[in-house]
Coordinates of C-alpha atoms and ligand atoms in Angstrom, one line a residue:
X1 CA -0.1 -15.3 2.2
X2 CA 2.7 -17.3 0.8
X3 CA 4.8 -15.2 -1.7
X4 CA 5.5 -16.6 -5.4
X5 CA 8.8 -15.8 -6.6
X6 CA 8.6 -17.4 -10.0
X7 CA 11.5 -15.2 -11.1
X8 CA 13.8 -16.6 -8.9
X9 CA 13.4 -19.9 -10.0
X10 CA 13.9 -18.7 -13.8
X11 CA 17.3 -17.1 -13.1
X12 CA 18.5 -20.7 -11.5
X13 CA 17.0 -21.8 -15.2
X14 CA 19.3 -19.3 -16.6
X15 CA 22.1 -20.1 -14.1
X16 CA 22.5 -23.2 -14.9
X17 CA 22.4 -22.8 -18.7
X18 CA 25.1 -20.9 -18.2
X19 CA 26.9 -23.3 -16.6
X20 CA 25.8 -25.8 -19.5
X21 CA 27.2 -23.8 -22.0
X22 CA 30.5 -23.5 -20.6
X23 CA 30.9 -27.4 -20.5
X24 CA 32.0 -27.9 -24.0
X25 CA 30.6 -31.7 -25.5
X26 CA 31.4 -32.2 -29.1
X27 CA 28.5 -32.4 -31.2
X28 CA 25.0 -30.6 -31.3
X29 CA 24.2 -27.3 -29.3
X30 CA 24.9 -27.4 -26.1
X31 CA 23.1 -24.5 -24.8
X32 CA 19.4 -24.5 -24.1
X33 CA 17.9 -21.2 -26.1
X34 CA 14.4 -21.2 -24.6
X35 CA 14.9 -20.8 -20.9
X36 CA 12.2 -18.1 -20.5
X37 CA 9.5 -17.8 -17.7
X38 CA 7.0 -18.5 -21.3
X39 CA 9.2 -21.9 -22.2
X40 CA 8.5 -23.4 -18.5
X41 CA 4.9 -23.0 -19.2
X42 CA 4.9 -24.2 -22.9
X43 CA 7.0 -27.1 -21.3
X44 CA 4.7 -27.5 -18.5
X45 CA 1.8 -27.7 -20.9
X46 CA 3.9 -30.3 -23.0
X47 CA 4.4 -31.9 -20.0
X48 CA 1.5 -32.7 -19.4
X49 CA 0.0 -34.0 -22.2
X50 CA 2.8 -36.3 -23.2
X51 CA 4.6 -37.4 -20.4
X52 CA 2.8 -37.6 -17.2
X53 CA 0.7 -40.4 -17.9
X54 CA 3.8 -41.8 -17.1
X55 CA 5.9 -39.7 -14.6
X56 CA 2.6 -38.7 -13.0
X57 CA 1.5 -34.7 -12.8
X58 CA 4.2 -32.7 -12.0
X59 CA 6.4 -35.0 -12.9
X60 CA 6.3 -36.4 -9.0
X61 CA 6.3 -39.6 -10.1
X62 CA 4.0 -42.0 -12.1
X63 CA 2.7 -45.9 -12.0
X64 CA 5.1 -46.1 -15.1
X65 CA 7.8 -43.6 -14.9
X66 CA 10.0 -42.3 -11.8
X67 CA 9.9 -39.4 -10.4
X68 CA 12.0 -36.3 -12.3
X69 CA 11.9 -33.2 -9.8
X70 CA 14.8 -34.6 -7.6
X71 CA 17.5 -32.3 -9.9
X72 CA 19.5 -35.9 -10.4
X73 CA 19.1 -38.0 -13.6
X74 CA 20.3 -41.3 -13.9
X75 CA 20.6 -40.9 -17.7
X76 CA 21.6 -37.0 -18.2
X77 CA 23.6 -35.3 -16.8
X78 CA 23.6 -31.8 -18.8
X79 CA 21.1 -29.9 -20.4
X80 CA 22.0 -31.5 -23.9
X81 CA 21.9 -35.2 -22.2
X82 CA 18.7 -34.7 -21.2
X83 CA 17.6 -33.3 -24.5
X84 CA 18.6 -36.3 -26.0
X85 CA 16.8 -38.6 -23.7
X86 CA 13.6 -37.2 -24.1
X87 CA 14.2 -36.4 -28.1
X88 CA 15.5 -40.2 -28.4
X89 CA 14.0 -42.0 -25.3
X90 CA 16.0 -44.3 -23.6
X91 CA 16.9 -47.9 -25.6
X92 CA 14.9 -50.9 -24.1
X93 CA 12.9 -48.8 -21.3
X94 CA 9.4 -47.7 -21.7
X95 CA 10.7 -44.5 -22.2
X96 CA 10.3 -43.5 -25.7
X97 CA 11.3 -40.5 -27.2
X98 CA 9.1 -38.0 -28.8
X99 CA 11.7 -36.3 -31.0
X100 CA 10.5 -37.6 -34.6
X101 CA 7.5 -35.2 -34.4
X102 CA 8.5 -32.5 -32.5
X103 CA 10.5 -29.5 -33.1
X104 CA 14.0 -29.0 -31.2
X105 CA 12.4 -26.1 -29.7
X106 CA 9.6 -28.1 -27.9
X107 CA 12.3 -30.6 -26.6
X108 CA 14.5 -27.6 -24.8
X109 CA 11.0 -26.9 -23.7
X110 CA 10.8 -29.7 -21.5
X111 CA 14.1 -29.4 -20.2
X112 CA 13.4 -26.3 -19.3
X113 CA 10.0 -26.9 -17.2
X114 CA 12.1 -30.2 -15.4
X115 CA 15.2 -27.9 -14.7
X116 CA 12.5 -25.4 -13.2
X117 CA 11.3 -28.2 -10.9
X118 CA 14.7 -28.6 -9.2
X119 CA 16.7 -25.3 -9.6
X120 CA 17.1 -25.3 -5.9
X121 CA 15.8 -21.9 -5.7
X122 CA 14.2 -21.4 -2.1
X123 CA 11.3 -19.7 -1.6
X124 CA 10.4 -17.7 1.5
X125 CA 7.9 -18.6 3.4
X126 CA 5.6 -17.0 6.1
X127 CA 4.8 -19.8 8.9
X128 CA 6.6 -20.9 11.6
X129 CA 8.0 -24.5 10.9
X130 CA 8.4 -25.3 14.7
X131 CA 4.8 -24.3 15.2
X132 CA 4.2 -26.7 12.2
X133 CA 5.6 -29.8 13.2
X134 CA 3.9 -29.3 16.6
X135 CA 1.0 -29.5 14.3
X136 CA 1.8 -32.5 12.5
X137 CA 2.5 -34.2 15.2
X138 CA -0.4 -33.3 17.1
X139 CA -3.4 -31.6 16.2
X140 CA -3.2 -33.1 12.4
X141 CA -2.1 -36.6 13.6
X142 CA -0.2 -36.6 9.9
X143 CA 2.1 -39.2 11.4
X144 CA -0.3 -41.3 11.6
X145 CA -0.2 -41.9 7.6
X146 CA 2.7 -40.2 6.6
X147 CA 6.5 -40.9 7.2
X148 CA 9.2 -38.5 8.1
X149 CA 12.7 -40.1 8.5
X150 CA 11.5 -44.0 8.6
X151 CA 9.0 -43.1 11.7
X152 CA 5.2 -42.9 10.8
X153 CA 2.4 -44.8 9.0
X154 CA 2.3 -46.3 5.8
X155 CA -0.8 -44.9 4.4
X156 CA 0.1 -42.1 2.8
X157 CA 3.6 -41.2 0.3
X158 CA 6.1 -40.5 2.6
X159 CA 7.4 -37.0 3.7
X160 CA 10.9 -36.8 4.5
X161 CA 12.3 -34.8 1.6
X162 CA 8.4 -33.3 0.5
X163 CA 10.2 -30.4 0.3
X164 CA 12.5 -30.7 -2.6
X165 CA 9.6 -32.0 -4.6
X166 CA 6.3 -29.6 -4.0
X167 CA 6.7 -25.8 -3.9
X168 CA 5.1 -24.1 -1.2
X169 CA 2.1 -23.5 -3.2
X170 CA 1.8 -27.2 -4.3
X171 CA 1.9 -27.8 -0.4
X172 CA -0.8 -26.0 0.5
X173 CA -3.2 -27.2 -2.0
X174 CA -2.0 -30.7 -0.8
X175 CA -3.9 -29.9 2.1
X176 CA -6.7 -28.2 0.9
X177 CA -8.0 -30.5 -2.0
X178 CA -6.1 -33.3 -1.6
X179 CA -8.2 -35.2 -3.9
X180 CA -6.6 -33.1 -6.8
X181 CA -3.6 -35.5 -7.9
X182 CA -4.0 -38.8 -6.7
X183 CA -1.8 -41.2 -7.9
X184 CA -3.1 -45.0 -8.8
X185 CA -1.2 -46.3 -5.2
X186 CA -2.9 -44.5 -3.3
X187 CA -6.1 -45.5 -4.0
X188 CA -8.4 -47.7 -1.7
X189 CA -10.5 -50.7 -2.4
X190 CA -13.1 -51.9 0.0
X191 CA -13.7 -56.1 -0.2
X192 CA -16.7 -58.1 1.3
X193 CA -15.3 -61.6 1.7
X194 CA -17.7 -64.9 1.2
X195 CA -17.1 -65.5 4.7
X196 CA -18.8 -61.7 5.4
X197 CA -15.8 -59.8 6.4
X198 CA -15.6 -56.9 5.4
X199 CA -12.1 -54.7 4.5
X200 CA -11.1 -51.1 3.7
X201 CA -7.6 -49.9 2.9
X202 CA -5.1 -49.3 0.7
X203 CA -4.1 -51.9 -2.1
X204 CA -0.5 -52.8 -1.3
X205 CA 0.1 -55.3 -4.4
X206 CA -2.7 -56.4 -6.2
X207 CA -2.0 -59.4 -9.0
X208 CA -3.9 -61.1 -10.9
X209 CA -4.9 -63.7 -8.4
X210 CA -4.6 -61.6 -5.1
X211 CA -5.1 -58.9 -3.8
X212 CA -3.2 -57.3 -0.3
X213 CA -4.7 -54.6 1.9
X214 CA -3.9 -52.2 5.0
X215 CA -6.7 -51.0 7.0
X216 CA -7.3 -48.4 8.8
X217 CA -6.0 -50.0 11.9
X218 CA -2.5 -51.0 10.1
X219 CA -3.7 -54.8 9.8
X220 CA -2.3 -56.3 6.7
X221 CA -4.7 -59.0 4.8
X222 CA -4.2 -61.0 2.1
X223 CA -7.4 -62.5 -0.1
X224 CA -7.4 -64.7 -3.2
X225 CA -10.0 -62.8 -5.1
X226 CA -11.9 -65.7 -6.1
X227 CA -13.1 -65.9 -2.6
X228 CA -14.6 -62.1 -2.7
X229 CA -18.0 -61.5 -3.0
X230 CA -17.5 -57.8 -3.9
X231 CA -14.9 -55.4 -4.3
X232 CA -14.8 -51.4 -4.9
X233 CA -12.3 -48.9 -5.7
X234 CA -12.4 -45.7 -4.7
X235 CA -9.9 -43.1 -6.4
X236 CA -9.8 -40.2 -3.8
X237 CA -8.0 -39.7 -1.2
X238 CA -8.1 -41.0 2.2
X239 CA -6.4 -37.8 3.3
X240 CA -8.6 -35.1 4.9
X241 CA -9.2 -31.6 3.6
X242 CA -7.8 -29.5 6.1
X243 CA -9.5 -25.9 5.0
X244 CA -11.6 -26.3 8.0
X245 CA -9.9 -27.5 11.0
X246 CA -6.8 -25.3 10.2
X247 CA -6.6 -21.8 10.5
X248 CA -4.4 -19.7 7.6
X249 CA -2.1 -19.0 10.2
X250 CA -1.5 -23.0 11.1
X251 CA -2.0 -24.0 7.7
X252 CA 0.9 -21.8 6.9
X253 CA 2.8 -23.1 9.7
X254 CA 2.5 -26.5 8.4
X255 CA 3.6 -25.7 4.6
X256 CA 6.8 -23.8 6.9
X257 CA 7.6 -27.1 8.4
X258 CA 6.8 -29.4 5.3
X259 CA 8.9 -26.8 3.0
X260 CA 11.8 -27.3 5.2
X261 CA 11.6 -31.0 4.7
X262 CA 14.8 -32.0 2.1
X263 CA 17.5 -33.8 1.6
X264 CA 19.7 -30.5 2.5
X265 CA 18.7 -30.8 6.3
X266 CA 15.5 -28.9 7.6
Ligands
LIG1 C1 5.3 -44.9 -21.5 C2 5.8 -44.3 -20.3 C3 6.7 -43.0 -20.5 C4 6.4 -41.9 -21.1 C5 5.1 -41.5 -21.9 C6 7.5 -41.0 -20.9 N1 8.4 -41.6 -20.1 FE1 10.2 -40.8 -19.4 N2 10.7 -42.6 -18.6 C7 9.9 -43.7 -18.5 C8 10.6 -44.7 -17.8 C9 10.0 -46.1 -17.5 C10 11.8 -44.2 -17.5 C11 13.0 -44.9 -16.8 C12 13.8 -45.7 -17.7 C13 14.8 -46.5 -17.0 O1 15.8 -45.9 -16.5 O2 14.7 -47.7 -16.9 C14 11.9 -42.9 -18.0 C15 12.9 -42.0 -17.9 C16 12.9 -40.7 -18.2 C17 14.0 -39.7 -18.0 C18 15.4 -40.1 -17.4 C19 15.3 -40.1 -15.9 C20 16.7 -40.3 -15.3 O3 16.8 -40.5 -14.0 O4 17.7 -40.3 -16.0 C21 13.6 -38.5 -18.4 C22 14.4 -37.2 -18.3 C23 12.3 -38.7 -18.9 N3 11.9 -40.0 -18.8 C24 11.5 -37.6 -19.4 C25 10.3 -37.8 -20.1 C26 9.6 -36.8 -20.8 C27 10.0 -35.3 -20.8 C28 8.5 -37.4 -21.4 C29 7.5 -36.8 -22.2 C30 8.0 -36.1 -23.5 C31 8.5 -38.8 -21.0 N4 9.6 -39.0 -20.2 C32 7.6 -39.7 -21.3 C33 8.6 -43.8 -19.0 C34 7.9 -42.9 -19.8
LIG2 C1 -5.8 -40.8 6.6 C2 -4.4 -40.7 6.1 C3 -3.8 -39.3 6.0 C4 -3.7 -38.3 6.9 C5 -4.3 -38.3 8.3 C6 -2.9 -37.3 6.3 N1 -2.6 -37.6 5.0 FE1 -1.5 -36.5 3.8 N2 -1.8 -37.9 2.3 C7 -2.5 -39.1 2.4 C8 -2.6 -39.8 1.1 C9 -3.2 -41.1 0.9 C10 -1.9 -38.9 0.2 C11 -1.7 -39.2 -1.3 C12 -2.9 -38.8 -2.1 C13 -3.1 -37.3 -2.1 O1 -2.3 -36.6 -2.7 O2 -4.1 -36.9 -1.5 C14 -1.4 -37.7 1.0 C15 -0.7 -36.7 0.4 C16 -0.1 -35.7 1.1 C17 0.8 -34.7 0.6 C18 1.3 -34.7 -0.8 C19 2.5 -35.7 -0.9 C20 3.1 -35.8 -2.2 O3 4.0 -36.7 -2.3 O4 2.8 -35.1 -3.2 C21 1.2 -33.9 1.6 C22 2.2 -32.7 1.6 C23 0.5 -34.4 2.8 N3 -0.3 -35.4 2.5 C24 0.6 -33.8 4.1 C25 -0.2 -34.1 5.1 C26 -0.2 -33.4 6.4 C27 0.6 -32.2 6.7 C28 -1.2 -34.0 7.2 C29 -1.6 -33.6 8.6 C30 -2.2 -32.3 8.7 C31 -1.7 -35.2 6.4 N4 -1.1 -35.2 5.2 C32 -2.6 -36.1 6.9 C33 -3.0 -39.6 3.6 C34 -3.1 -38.9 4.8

């Protein structure tokens, strides 16, 4: 079983409200009050109905919104920075605050929940990560639509710092339902041209006019889409379940070996 230390990643909360509070800003409070293992849910929850439309569940990233889990903001910097972009929003951007109708409390809220995302608190895991990437590369042919480190297919998000992004938890469920969180891109669309050929794949741009696909097989088409004669979306995934052909032990493996995947070096 993996093992949850939620704790841990609410002292890095408090760690690094500590370390807010002892850069001095002139102006409003600088230090976050609600840091507590209670205010990451509440801000989770917040989260959720208010802002992932945009920066997708989880905050991993939306259609509309980039990603916020990396620990880096363009626009903040500290805790109060970052109060101020989501209490304000962020002046000719789609980002638009939410501070008008919501308490201050709320707003340190959803600091908290995205500084919980990144606190670079490691978790420890039980698998083996060597045996995992044997795995990946093998038995799970994962290359085949994911990339590590430029090298792999194109038809899935791409791996090479997963593991700064989706807890050990998240990972697993990844591979067990991965029809839980899929994001608009990832989505497929099947096509029957007038001429009878038939397409499935991902959408890789789709205008107004046209619409771009990869199959299976990695072929890239192009089709003006008055010349279909039908078109479907599907919005699951075209990634397997892997409860079956895994066992816990390999599927644990895996998460090792995915876990390890970040921008600090595996
Ligand atoms: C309508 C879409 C939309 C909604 C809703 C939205 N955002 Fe954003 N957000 C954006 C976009 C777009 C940007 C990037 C703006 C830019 O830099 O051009 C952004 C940027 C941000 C940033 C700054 C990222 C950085 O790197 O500096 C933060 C933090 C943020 N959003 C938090 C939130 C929170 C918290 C909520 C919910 C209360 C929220 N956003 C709701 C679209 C949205
Ligand atoms: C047929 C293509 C395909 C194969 C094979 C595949 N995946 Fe995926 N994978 C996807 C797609 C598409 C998504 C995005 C949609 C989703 O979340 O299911 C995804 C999502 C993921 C995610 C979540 C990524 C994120 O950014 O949140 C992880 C982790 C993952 N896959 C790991 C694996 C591993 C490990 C294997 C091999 C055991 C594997 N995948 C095999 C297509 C594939």
């Amino acid at each position: 079983m993996l093992r949850k230390t939620l704790h841990a990643g609410i002292i890095g909360v408090l760690i690094s409200g500590l370390i807010g509070s002892l850069m001095t800003v002139s102006g409003q409070e600088q230090d976050n009050p609600y840091t507590t293992g209670q205010d990451v849910q509440t801000g989770e929850q917040l989260f959720g109905r208010n802002c992932s439309r945009c920066h997708g569940l989880e905050a991993g990233g939306g259609e509309r919104g980039p990603n916020l889990t990396t620990g880096e903001f363009q626009h903040a910097s500290t805790d109060a920075s970052l109060f101020t972009v989501i209490s304000d929003g962020i002046p000719n951007t789609e980002m638009v605050g939410i501070g008008q109708n919501r308490s201050d409390q709320s707003v340190w809220q959803l600091v908290t929940y995205l500084r919980s995302l990144s606190s670079g608190v490691r978790v420890e895991v039980a698998g083996n990560p060597s045996i995992g990437e044997e795995l990946y590369h093998g038995k799970g042919s994962c290359s085949s639509c994911h990339v590590i480190n430029t090298e792999g297919g194109r038809h899935g998000p791409d791996l090479s710092t997963i593991g700064d992004r989706r807890s050990p938890d998240q990972l697993l469920s990844d591979l067990l339902t991965p029809n839980e969180r899929v994001q608009e891109r990832w989505w497929t669309i099947r096509i029957v041209h007038r001429d009878g050929t038939e397409v499935e794949g991902l959408r890789m741009n789709e205008g107004t006019y046209s619409v771009r696909i990869l199959d299976t097989d990695d072929n890239l088409w192009s089709f003006l889409k008055q010349d279909l004669s039908e078109s479907e979306r599907t919005e699951t995934s075209s990634m397997p379940a892997y409860g079956v052909s895994f066992t816990s032990g390999e599927l644990e493996d895996l998460v090792a070996y995915l876990y390890g995947l970040s921008r600090g070096g595996a």
